[in-house]
PDB file of C-alpha atoms in Angstrom:
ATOM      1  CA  UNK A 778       0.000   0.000   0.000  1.00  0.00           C
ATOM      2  CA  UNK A 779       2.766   2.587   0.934  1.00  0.00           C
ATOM      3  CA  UNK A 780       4.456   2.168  -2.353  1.00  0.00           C
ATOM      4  CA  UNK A 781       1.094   3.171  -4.211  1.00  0.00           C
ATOM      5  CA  UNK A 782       0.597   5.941  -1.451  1.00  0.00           C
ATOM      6  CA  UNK A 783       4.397   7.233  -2.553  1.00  0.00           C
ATOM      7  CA  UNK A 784       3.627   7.221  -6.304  1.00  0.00           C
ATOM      8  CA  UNK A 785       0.010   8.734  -5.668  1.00  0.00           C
ATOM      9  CA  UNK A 786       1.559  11.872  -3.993  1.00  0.00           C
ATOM     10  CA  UNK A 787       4.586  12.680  -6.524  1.00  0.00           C
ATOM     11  CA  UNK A 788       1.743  12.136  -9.613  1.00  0.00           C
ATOM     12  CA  UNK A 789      -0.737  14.169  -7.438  1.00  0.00           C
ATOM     13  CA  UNK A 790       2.104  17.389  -7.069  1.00  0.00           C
ATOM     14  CA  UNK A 791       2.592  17.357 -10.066  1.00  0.00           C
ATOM     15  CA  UNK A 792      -0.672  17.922 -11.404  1.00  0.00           C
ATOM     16  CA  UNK A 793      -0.806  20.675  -8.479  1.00  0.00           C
ATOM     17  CA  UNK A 794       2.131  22.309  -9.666  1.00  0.00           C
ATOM     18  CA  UNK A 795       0.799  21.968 -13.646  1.00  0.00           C
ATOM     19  CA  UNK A 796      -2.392  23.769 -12.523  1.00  0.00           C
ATOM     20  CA  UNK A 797      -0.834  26.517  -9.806  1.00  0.00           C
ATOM     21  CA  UNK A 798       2.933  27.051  -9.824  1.00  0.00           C
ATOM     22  CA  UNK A 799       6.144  25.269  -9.287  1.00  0.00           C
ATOM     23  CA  UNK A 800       6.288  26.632  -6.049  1.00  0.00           C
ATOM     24  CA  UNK A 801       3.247  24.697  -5.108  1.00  0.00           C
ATOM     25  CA  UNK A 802       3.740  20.917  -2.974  1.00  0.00           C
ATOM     26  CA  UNK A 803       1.908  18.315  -1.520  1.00  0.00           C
ATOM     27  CA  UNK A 804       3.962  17.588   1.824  1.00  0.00           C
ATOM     28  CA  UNK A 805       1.779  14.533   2.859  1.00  0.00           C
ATOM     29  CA  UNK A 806      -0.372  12.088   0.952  1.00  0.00           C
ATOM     30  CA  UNK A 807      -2.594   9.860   3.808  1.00  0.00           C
ATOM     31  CA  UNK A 808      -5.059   7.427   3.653  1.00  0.00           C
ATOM     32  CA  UNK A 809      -7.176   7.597   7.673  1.00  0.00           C
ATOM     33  CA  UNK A 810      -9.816   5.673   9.005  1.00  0.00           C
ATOM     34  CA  UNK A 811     -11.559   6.987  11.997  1.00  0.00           C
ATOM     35  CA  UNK A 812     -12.638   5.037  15.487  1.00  0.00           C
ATOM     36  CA  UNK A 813     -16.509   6.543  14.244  1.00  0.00           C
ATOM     37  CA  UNK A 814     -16.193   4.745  11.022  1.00  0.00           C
ATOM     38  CA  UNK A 815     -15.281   7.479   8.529  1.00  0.00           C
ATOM     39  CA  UNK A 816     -12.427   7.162   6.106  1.00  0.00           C
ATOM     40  CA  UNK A 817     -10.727   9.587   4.414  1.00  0.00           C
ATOM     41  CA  UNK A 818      -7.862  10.737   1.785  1.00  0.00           C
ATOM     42  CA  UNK A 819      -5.931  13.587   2.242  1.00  0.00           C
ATOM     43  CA  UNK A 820      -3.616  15.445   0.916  1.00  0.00           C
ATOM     44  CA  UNK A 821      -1.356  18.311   2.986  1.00  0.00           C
ATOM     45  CA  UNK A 822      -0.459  20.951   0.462  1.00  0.00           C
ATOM     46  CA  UNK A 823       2.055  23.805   0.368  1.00  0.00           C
ATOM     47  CA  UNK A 824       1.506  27.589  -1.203  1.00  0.00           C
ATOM     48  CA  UNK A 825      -2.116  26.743  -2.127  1.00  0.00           C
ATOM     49  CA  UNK A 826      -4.425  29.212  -0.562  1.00  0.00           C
ATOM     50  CA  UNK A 827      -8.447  29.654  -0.012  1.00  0.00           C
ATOM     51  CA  UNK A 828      -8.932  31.593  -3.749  1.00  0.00           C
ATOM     52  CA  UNK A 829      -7.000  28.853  -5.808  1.00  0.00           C
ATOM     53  CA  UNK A 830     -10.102  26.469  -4.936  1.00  0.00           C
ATOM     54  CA  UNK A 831     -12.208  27.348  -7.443  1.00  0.00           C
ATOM     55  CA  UNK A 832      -9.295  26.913 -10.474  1.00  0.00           C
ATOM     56  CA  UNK A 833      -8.740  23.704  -8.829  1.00  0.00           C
ATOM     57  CA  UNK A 834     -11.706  22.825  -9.088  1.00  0.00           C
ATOM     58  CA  UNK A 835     -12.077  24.068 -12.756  1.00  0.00           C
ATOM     59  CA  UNK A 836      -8.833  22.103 -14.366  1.00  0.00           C
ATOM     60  CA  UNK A 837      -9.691  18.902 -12.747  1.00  0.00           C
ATOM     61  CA  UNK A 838      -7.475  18.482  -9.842  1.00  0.00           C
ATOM     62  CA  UNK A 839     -10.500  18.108  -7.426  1.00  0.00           C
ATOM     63  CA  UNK A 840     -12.115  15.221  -9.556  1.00  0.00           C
ATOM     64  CA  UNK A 841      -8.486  13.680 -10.288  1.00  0.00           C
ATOM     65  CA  UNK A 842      -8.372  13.064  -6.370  1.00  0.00           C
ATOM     66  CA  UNK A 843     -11.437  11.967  -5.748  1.00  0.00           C
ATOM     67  CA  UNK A 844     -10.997   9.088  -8.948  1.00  0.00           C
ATOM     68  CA  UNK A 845      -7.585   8.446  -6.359  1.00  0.00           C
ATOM     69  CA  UNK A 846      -9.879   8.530  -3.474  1.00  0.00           C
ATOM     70  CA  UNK A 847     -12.201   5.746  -5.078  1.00  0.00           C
ATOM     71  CA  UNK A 848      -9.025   3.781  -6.260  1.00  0.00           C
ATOM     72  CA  UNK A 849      -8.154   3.395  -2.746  1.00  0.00           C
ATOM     73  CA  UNK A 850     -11.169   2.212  -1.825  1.00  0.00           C
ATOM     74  CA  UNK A 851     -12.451   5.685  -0.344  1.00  0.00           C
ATOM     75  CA  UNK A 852     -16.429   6.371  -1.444  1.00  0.00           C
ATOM     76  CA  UNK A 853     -16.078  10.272  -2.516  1.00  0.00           C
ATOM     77  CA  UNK A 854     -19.327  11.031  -0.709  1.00  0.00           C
ATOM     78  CA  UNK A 855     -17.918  14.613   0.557  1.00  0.00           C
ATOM     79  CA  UNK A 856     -14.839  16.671  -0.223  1.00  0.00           C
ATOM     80  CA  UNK A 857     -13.522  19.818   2.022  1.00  0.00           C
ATOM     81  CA  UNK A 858     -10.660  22.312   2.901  1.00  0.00           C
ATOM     82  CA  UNK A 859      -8.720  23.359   6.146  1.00  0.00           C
ATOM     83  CA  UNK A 860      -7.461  26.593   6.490  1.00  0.00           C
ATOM     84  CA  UNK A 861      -5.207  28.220   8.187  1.00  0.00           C
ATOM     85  CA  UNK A 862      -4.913  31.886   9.902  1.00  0.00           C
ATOM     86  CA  UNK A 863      -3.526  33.322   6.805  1.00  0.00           C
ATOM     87  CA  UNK A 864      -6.250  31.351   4.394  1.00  0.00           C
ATOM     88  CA  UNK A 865      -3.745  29.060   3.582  1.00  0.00           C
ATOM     89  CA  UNK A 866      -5.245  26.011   2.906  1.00  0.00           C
ATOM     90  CA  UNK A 867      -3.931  23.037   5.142  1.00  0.00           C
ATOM     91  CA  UNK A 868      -5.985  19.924   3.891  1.00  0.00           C
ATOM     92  CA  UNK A 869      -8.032  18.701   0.818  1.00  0.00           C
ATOM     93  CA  UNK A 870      -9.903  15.894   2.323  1.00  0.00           C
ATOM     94  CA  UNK A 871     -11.994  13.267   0.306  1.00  0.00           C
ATOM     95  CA  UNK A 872     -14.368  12.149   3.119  1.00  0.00           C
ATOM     96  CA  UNK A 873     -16.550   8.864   2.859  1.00  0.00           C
ATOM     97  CA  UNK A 874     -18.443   9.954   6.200  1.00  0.00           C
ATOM     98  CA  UNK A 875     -20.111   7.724   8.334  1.00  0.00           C
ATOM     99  CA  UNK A 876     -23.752   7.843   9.732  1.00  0.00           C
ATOM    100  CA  UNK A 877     -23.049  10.242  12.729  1.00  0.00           C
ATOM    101  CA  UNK A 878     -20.600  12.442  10.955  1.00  0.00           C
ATOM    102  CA  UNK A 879     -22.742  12.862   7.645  1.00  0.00           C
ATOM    103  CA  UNK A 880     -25.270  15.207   9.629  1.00  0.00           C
ATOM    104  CA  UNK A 881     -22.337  17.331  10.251  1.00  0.00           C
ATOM    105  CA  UNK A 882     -21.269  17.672   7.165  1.00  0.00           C
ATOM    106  CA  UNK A 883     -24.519  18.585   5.629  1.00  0.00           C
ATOM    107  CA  UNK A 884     -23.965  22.493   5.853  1.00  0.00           C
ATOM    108  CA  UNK A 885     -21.251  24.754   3.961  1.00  0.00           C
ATOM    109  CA  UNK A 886     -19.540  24.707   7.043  1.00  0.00           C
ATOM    110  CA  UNK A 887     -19.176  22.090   9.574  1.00  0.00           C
ATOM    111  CA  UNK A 888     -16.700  23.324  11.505  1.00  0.00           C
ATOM    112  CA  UNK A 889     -15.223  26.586  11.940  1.00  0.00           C
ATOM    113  CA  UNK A 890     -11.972  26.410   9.341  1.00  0.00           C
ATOM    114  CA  UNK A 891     -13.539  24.032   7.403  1.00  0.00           C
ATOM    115  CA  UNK A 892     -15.391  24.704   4.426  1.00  0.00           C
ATOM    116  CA  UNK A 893     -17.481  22.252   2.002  1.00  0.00           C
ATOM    117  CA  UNK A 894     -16.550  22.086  -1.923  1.00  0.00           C
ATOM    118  CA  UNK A 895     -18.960  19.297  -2.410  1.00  0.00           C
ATOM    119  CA  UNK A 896     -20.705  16.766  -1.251  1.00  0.00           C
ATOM    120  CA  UNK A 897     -22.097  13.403  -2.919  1.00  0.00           C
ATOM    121  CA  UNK A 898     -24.971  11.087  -2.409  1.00  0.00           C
ATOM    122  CA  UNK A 899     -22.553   8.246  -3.299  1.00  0.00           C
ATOM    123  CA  UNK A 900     -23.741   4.559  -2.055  1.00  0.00           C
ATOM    124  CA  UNK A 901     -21.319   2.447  -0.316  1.00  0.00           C
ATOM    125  CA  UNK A 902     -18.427   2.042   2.219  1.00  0.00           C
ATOM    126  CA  UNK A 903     -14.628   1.896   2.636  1.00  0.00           C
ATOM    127  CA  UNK A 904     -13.524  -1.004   0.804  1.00  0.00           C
ATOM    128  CA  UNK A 905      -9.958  -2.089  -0.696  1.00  0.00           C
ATOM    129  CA  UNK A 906      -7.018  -0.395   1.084  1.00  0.00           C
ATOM    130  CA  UNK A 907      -9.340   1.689   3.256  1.00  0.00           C
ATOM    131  CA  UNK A 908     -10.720  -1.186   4.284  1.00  0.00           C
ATOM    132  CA  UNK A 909      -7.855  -2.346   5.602  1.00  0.00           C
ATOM    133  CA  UNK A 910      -7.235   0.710   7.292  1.00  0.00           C
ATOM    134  CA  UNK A 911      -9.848   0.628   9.035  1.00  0.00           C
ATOM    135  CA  UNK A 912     -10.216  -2.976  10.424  1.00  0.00           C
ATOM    136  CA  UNK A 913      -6.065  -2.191  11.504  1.00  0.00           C
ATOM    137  CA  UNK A 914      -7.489   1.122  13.619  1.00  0.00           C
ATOM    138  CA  UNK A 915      -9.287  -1.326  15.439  1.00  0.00           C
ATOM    139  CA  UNK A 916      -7.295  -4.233  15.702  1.00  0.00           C
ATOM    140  CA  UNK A 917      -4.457  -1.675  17.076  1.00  0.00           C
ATOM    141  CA  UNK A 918      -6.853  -0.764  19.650  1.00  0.00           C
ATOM    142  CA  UNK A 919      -7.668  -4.020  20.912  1.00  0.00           C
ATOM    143  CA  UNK A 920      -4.486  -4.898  21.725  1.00  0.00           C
ATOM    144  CA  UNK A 921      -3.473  -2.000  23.861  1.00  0.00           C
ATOM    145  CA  UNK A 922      -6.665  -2.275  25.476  1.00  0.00           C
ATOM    146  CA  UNK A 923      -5.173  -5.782  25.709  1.00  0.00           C
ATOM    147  CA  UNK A 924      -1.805  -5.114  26.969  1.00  0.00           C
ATOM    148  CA  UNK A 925      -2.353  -2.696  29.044  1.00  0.00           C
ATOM    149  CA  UNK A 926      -6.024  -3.437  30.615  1.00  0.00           C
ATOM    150  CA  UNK A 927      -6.917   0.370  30.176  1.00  0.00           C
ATOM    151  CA  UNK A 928      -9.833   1.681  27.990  1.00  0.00           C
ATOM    152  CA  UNK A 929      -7.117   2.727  25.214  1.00  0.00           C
ATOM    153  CA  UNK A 930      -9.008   4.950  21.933  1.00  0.00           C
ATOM    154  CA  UNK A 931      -7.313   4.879  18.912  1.00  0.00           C
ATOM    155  CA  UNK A 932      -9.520   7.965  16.978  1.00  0.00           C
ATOM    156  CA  UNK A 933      -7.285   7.624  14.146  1.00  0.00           C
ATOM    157  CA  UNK A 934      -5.245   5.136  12.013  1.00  0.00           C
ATOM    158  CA  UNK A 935      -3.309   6.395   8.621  1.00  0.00           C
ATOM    159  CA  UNK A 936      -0.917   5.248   5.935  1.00  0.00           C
ATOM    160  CA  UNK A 937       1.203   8.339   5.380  1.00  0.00           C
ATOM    161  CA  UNK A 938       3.633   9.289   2.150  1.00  0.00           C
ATOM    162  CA  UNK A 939       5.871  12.519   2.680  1.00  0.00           C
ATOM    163  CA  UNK A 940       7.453  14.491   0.307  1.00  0.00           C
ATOM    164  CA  UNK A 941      10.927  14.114   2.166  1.00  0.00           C
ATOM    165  CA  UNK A 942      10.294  10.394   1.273  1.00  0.00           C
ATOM    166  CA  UNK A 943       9.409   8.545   4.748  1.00  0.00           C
ATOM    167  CA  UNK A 944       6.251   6.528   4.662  1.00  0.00           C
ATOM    168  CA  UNK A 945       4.557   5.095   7.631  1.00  0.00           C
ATOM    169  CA  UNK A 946       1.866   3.974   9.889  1.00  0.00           C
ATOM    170  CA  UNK A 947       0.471   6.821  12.748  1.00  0.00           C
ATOM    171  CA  UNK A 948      -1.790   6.067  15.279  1.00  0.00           C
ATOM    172  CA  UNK A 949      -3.381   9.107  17.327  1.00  0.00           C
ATOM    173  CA  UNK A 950      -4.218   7.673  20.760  1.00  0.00           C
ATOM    174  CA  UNK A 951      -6.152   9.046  24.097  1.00  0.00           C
ATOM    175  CA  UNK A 952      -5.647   7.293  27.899  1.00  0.00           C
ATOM    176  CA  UNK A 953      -1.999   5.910  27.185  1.00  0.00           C
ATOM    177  CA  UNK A 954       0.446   7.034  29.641  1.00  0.00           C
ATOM    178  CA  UNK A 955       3.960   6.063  29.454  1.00  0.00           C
ATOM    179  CA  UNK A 956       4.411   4.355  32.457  1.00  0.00           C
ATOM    180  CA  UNK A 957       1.488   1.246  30.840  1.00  0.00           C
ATOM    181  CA  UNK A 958       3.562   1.120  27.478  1.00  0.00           C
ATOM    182  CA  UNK A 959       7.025   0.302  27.700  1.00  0.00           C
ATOM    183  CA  UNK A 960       6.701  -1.526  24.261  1.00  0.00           C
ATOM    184  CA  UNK A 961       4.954  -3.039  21.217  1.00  0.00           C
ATOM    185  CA  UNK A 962       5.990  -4.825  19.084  1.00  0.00           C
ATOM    186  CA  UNK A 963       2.188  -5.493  17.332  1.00  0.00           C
ATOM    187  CA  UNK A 964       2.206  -1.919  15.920  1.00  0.00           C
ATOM    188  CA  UNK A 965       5.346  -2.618  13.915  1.00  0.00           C
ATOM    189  CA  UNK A 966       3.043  -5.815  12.769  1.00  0.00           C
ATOM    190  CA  UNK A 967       0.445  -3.905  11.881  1.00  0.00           C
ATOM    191  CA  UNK A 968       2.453  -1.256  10.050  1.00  0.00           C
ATOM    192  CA  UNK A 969       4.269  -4.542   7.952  1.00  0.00           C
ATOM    193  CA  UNK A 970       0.768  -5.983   7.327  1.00  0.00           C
ATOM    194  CA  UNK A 971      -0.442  -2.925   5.740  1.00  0.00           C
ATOM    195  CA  UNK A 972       3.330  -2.801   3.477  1.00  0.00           C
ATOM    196  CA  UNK A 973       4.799  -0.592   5.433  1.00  0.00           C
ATOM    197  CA  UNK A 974       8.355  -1.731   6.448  1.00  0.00           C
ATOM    198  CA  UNK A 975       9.580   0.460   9.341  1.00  0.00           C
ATOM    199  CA  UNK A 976      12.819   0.780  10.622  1.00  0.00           C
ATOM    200  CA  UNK A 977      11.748   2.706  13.927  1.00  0.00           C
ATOM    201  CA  UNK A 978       8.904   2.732  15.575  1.00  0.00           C
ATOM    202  CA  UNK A 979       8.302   5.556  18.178  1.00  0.00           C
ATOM    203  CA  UNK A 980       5.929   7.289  20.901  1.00  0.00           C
ATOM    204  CA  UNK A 981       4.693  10.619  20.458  1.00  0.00           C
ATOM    205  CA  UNK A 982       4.240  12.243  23.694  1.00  0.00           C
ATOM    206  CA  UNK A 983       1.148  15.357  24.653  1.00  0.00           C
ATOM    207  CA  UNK A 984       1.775  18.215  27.217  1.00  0.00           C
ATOM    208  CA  UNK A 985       3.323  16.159  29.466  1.00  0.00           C
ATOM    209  CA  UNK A 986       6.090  13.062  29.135  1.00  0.00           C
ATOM    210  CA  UNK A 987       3.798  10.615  30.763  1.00  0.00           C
ATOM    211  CA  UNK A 988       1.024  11.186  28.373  1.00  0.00           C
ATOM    212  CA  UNK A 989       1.376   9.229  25.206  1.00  0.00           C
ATOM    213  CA  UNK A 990      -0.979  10.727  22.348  1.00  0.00           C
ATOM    214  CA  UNK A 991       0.133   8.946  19.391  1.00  0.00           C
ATOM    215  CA  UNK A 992       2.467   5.995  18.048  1.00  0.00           C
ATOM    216  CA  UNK A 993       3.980   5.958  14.228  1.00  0.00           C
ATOM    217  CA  UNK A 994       6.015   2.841  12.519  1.00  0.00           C
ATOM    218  CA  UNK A 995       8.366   4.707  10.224  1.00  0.00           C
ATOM    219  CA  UNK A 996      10.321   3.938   7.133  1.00  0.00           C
ATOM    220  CA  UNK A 997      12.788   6.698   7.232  1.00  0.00           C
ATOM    221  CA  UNK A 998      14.287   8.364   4.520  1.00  0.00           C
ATOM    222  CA  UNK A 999      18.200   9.201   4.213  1.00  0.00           C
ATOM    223  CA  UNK A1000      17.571  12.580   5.681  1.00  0.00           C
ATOM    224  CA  UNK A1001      15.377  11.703   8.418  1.00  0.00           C
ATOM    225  CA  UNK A1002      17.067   8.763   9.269  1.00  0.00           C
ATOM    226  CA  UNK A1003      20.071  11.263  10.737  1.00  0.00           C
ATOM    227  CA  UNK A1004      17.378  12.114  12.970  1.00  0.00           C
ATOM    228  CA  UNK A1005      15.907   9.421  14.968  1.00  0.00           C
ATOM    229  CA  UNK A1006      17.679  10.300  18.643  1.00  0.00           C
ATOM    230  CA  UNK A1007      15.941  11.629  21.460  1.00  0.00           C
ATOM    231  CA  UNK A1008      13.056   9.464  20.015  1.00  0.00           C
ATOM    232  CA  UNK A1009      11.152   7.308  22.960  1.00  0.00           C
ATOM    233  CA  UNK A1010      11.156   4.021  20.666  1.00  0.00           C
ATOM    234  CA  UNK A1011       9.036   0.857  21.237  1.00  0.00           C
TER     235      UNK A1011
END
Protein backbone atom coordinates (compact mmCIF):
# COMPACT_ATOMS: atom_id res chain seq x y z
CA UNK A 1 0.00 0.00 0.00
CA UNK A 2 2.77 2.59 0.93
CA UNK A 3 4.46 2.17 -2.35
CA UNK A 4 1.09 3.17 -4.21
CA UNK A 5 0.60 5.94 -1.45
CA UNK A 6 4.40 7.23 -2.55
CA UNK A 7 3.63 7.22 -6.30
CA UNK A 8 0.01 8.73 -5.67
CA UNK A 9 1.56 11.87 -3.99
CA UNK A 10 4.59 12.68 -6.52
CA UNK A 11 1.74 12.14 -9.61
CA UNK A 12 -0.74 14.17 -7.44
CA UNK A 13 2.10 17.39 -7.07
CA UNK A 14 2.59 17.36 -10.07
CA UNK A 15 -0.67 17.92 -11.40
CA UNK A 16 -0.81 20.67 -8.48
CA UNK A 17 2.13 22.31 -9.67
CA UNK A 18 0.80 21.97 -13.65
CA UNK A 19 -2.39 23.77 -12.52
CA UNK A 20 -0.83 26.52 -9.81
CA UNK A 21 2.93 27.05 -9.82
CA UNK A 22 6.14 25.27 -9.29
CA UNK A 23 6.29 26.63 -6.05
CA UNK A 24 3.25 24.70 -5.11
CA UNK A 25 3.74 20.92 -2.97
CA UNK A 26 1.91 18.32 -1.52
CA UNK A 27 3.96 17.59 1.82
CA UNK A 28 1.78 14.53 2.86
CA UNK A 29 -0.37 12.09 0.95
CA UNK A 30 -2.59 9.86 3.81
CA UNK A 31 -5.06 7.43 3.65
CA UNK A 32 -7.18 7.60 7.67
CA UNK A 33 -9.82 5.67 9.01
CA UNK A 34 -11.56 6.99 12.00
CA UNK A 35 -12.64 5.04 15.49
CA UNK A 36 -16.51 6.54 14.24
CA UNK A 37 -16.19 4.74 11.02
CA UNK A 38 -15.28 7.48 8.53
CA UNK A 39 -12.43 7.16 6.11
CA UNK A 40 -10.73 9.59 4.41
CA UNK A 41 -7.86 10.74 1.78
CA UNK A 42 -5.93 13.59 2.24
CA UNK A 43 -3.62 15.45 0.92
CA UNK A 44 -1.36 18.31 2.99
CA UNK A 45 -0.46 20.95 0.46
CA UNK A 46 2.06 23.80 0.37
CA UNK A 47 1.51 27.59 -1.20
CA UNK A 48 -2.12 26.74 -2.13
CA UNK A 49 -4.43 29.21 -0.56
CA UNK A 50 -8.45 29.65 -0.01
CA UNK A 51 -8.93 31.59 -3.75
CA UNK A 52 -7.00 28.85 -5.81
CA UNK A 53 -10.10 26.47 -4.94
CA UNK A 54 -12.21 27.35 -7.44
CA UNK A 55 -9.30 26.91 -10.47
CA UNK A 56 -8.74 23.70 -8.83
CA UNK A 57 -11.71 22.83 -9.09
CA UNK A 58 -12.08 24.07 -12.76
CA UNK A 59 -8.83 22.10 -14.37
CA UNK A 60 -9.69 18.90 -12.75
CA UNK A 61 -7.47 18.48 -9.84
CA UNK A 62 -10.50 18.11 -7.43
CA UNK A 63 -12.11 15.22 -9.56
CA UNK A 64 -8.49 13.68 -10.29
CA UNK A 65 -8.37 13.06 -6.37
CA UNK A 66 -11.44 11.97 -5.75
CA UNK A 67 -11.00 9.09 -8.95
CA UNK A 68 -7.58 8.45 -6.36
CA UNK A 69 -9.88 8.53 -3.47
CA UNK A 70 -12.20 5.75 -5.08
CA UNK A 71 -9.03 3.78 -6.26
CA UNK A 72 -8.15 3.40 -2.75
CA UNK A 73 -11.17 2.21 -1.83
CA UNK A 74 -12.45 5.69 -0.34
CA UNK A 75 -16.43 6.37 -1.44
CA UNK A 76 -16.08 10.27 -2.52
CA UNK A 77 -19.33 11.03 -0.71
CA UNK A 78 -17.92 14.61 0.56
CA UNK A 79 -14.84 16.67 -0.22
CA UNK A 80 -13.52 19.82 2.02
CA UNK A 81 -10.66 22.31 2.90
CA UNK A 82 -8.72 23.36 6.15
CA UNK A 83 -7.46 26.59 6.49
CA UNK A 84 -5.21 28.22 8.19
CA UNK A 85 -4.91 31.89 9.90
CA UNK A 86 -3.53 33.32 6.81
CA UNK A 87 -6.25 31.35 4.39
CA UNK A 88 -3.75 29.06 3.58
CA UNK A 89 -5.24 26.01 2.91
CA UNK A 90 -3.93 23.04 5.14
CA UNK A 91 -5.99 19.92 3.89
CA UNK A 92 -8.03 18.70 0.82
CA UNK A 93 -9.90 15.89 2.32
CA UNK A 94 -11.99 13.27 0.31
CA UNK A 95 -14.37 12.15 3.12
CA UNK A 96 -16.55 8.86 2.86
CA UNK A 97 -18.44 9.95 6.20
CA UNK A 98 -20.11 7.72 8.33
CA UNK A 99 -23.75 7.84 9.73
CA UNK A 100 -23.05 10.24 12.73
CA UNK A 101 -20.60 12.44 10.96
CA UNK A 102 -22.74 12.86 7.65
CA UNK A 103 -25.27 15.21 9.63
CA UNK A 104 -22.34 17.33 10.25
CA UNK A 105 -21.27 17.67 7.16
CA UNK A 106 -24.52 18.58 5.63
CA UNK A 107 -23.97 22.49 5.85
CA UNK A 108 -21.25 24.75 3.96
CA UNK A 109 -19.54 24.71 7.04
CA UNK A 110 -19.18 22.09 9.57
CA UNK A 111 -16.70 23.32 11.51
CA UNK A 112 -15.22 26.59 11.94
CA UNK A 113 -11.97 26.41 9.34
CA UNK A 114 -13.54 24.03 7.40
CA UNK A 115 -15.39 24.70 4.43
CA UNK A 116 -17.48 22.25 2.00
CA UNK A 117 -16.55 22.09 -1.92
CA UNK A 118 -18.96 19.30 -2.41
CA UNK A 119 -20.70 16.77 -1.25
CA UNK A 120 -22.10 13.40 -2.92
CA UNK A 121 -24.97 11.09 -2.41
CA UNK A 122 -22.55 8.25 -3.30
CA UNK A 123 -23.74 4.56 -2.06
CA UNK A 124 -21.32 2.45 -0.32
CA UNK A 125 -18.43 2.04 2.22
CA UNK A 126 -14.63 1.90 2.64
CA UNK A 127 -13.52 -1.00 0.80
CA UNK A 128 -9.96 -2.09 -0.70
CA UNK A 129 -7.02 -0.39 1.08
CA UNK A 130 -9.34 1.69 3.26
CA UNK A 131 -10.72 -1.19 4.28
CA UNK A 132 -7.86 -2.35 5.60
CA UNK A 133 -7.24 0.71 7.29
CA UNK A 134 -9.85 0.63 9.04
CA UNK A 135 -10.22 -2.98 10.42
CA UNK A 136 -6.06 -2.19 11.50
CA UNK A 137 -7.49 1.12 13.62
CA UNK A 138 -9.29 -1.33 15.44
CA UNK A 139 -7.30 -4.23 15.70
CA UNK A 140 -4.46 -1.67 17.08
CA UNK A 141 -6.85 -0.76 19.65
CA UNK A 142 -7.67 -4.02 20.91
CA UNK A 143 -4.49 -4.90 21.72
CA UNK A 144 -3.47 -2.00 23.86
CA UNK A 145 -6.67 -2.27 25.48
CA UNK A 146 -5.17 -5.78 25.71
CA UNK A 147 -1.80 -5.11 26.97
CA UNK A 148 -2.35 -2.70 29.04
CA UNK A 149 -6.02 -3.44 30.62
CA UNK A 150 -6.92 0.37 30.18
CA UNK A 151 -9.83 1.68 27.99
CA UNK A 152 -7.12 2.73 25.21
CA UNK A 153 -9.01 4.95 21.93
CA UNK A 154 -7.31 4.88 18.91
CA UNK A 155 -9.52 7.96 16.98
CA UNK A 156 -7.29 7.62 14.15
CA UNK A 157 -5.24 5.14 12.01
CA UNK A 158 -3.31 6.39 8.62
CA UNK A 159 -0.92 5.25 5.94
CA UNK A 160 1.20 8.34 5.38
CA UNK A 161 3.63 9.29 2.15
CA UNK A 162 5.87 12.52 2.68
CA UNK A 163 7.45 14.49 0.31
CA UNK A 164 10.93 14.11 2.17
CA UNK A 165 10.29 10.39 1.27
CA UNK A 166 9.41 8.54 4.75
CA UNK A 167 6.25 6.53 4.66
CA UNK A 168 4.56 5.09 7.63
CA UNK A 169 1.87 3.97 9.89
CA UNK A 170 0.47 6.82 12.75
CA UNK A 171 -1.79 6.07 15.28
CA UNK A 172 -3.38 9.11 17.33
CA UNK A 173 -4.22 7.67 20.76
CA UNK A 174 -6.15 9.05 24.10
CA UNK A 175 -5.65 7.29 27.90
CA UNK A 176 -2.00 5.91 27.19
CA UNK A 177 0.45 7.03 29.64
CA UNK A 178 3.96 6.06 29.45
CA UNK A 179 4.41 4.36 32.46
CA UNK A 180 1.49 1.25 30.84
CA UNK A 181 3.56 1.12 27.48
CA UNK A 182 7.03 0.30 27.70
CA UNK A 183 6.70 -1.53 24.26
CA UNK A 184 4.95 -3.04 21.22
CA UNK A 185 5.99 -4.83 19.08
CA UNK A 186 2.19 -5.49 17.33
CA UNK A 187 2.21 -1.92 15.92
CA UNK A 188 5.35 -2.62 13.92
CA UNK A 189 3.04 -5.81 12.77
CA UNK A 190 0.44 -3.91 11.88
CA UNK A 191 2.45 -1.26 10.05
CA UNK A 192 4.27 -4.54 7.95
CA UNK A 193 0.77 -5.98 7.33
CA UNK A 194 -0.44 -2.93 5.74
CA UNK A 195 3.33 -2.80 3.48
CA UNK A 196 4.80 -0.59 5.43
CA UNK A 197 8.35 -1.73 6.45
CA UNK A 198 9.58 0.46 9.34
CA UNK A 199 12.82 0.78 10.62
CA UNK A 200 11.75 2.71 13.93
CA UNK A 201 8.90 2.73 15.58
CA UNK A 202 8.30 5.56 18.18
CA UNK A 203 5.93 7.29 20.90
CA UNK A 204 4.69 10.62 20.46
CA UNK A 205 4.24 12.24 23.69
CA UNK A 206 1.15 15.36 24.65
CA UNK A 207 1.78 18.21 27.22
CA UNK A 208 3.32 16.16 29.47
CA UNK A 209 6.09 13.06 29.13
CA UNK A 210 3.80 10.62 30.76
CA UNK A 211 1.02 11.19 28.37
CA UNK A 212 1.38 9.23 25.21
CA UNK A 213 -0.98 10.73 22.35
CA UNK A 214 0.13 8.95 19.39
CA UNK A 215 2.47 5.99 18.05
CA UNK A 216 3.98 5.96 14.23
CA UNK A 217 6.02 2.84 12.52
CA UNK A 218 8.37 4.71 10.22
CA UNK A 219 10.32 3.94 7.13
CA UNK A 220 12.79 6.70 7.23
CA UNK A 221 14.29 8.36 4.52
CA UNK A 222 18.20 9.20 4.21
CA UNK A 223 17.57 12.58 5.68
CA UNK A 224 15.38 11.70 8.42
CA UNK A 225 17.07 8.76 9.27
CA UNK A 226 20.07 11.26 10.74
CA UNK A 227 17.38 12.11 12.97
CA UNK A 228 15.91 9.42 14.97
CA UNK A 229 17.68 10.30 18.64
CA UNK A 230 15.94 11.63 21.46
CA UNK A 231 13.06 9.46 20.01
CA UNK A 232 11.15 7.31 22.96
CA UNK A 233 11.16 4.02 20.67
CA UNK A 234 9.04 0.86 21.24
Amino acid sequence: MWMKLKMHRETMEKELKRVLTAGSAINQLALSANACGCVALTTFPLGVDVEDIELLKAKGFIERLKRLAAELGVVPKNVSFQRGENFEILQLKVLDFCKRCEFEYEGERPWPDVSIIENRSERGHAEKDALAVLSCRGAVEEELRRVTGFPIYVSELSVFALKCGCVGLSANIRGLRRQDLTEFPYFREAAQGLGVMPKIVYARFGATPSEIIGITARDTCERCEKYTEGLYLL
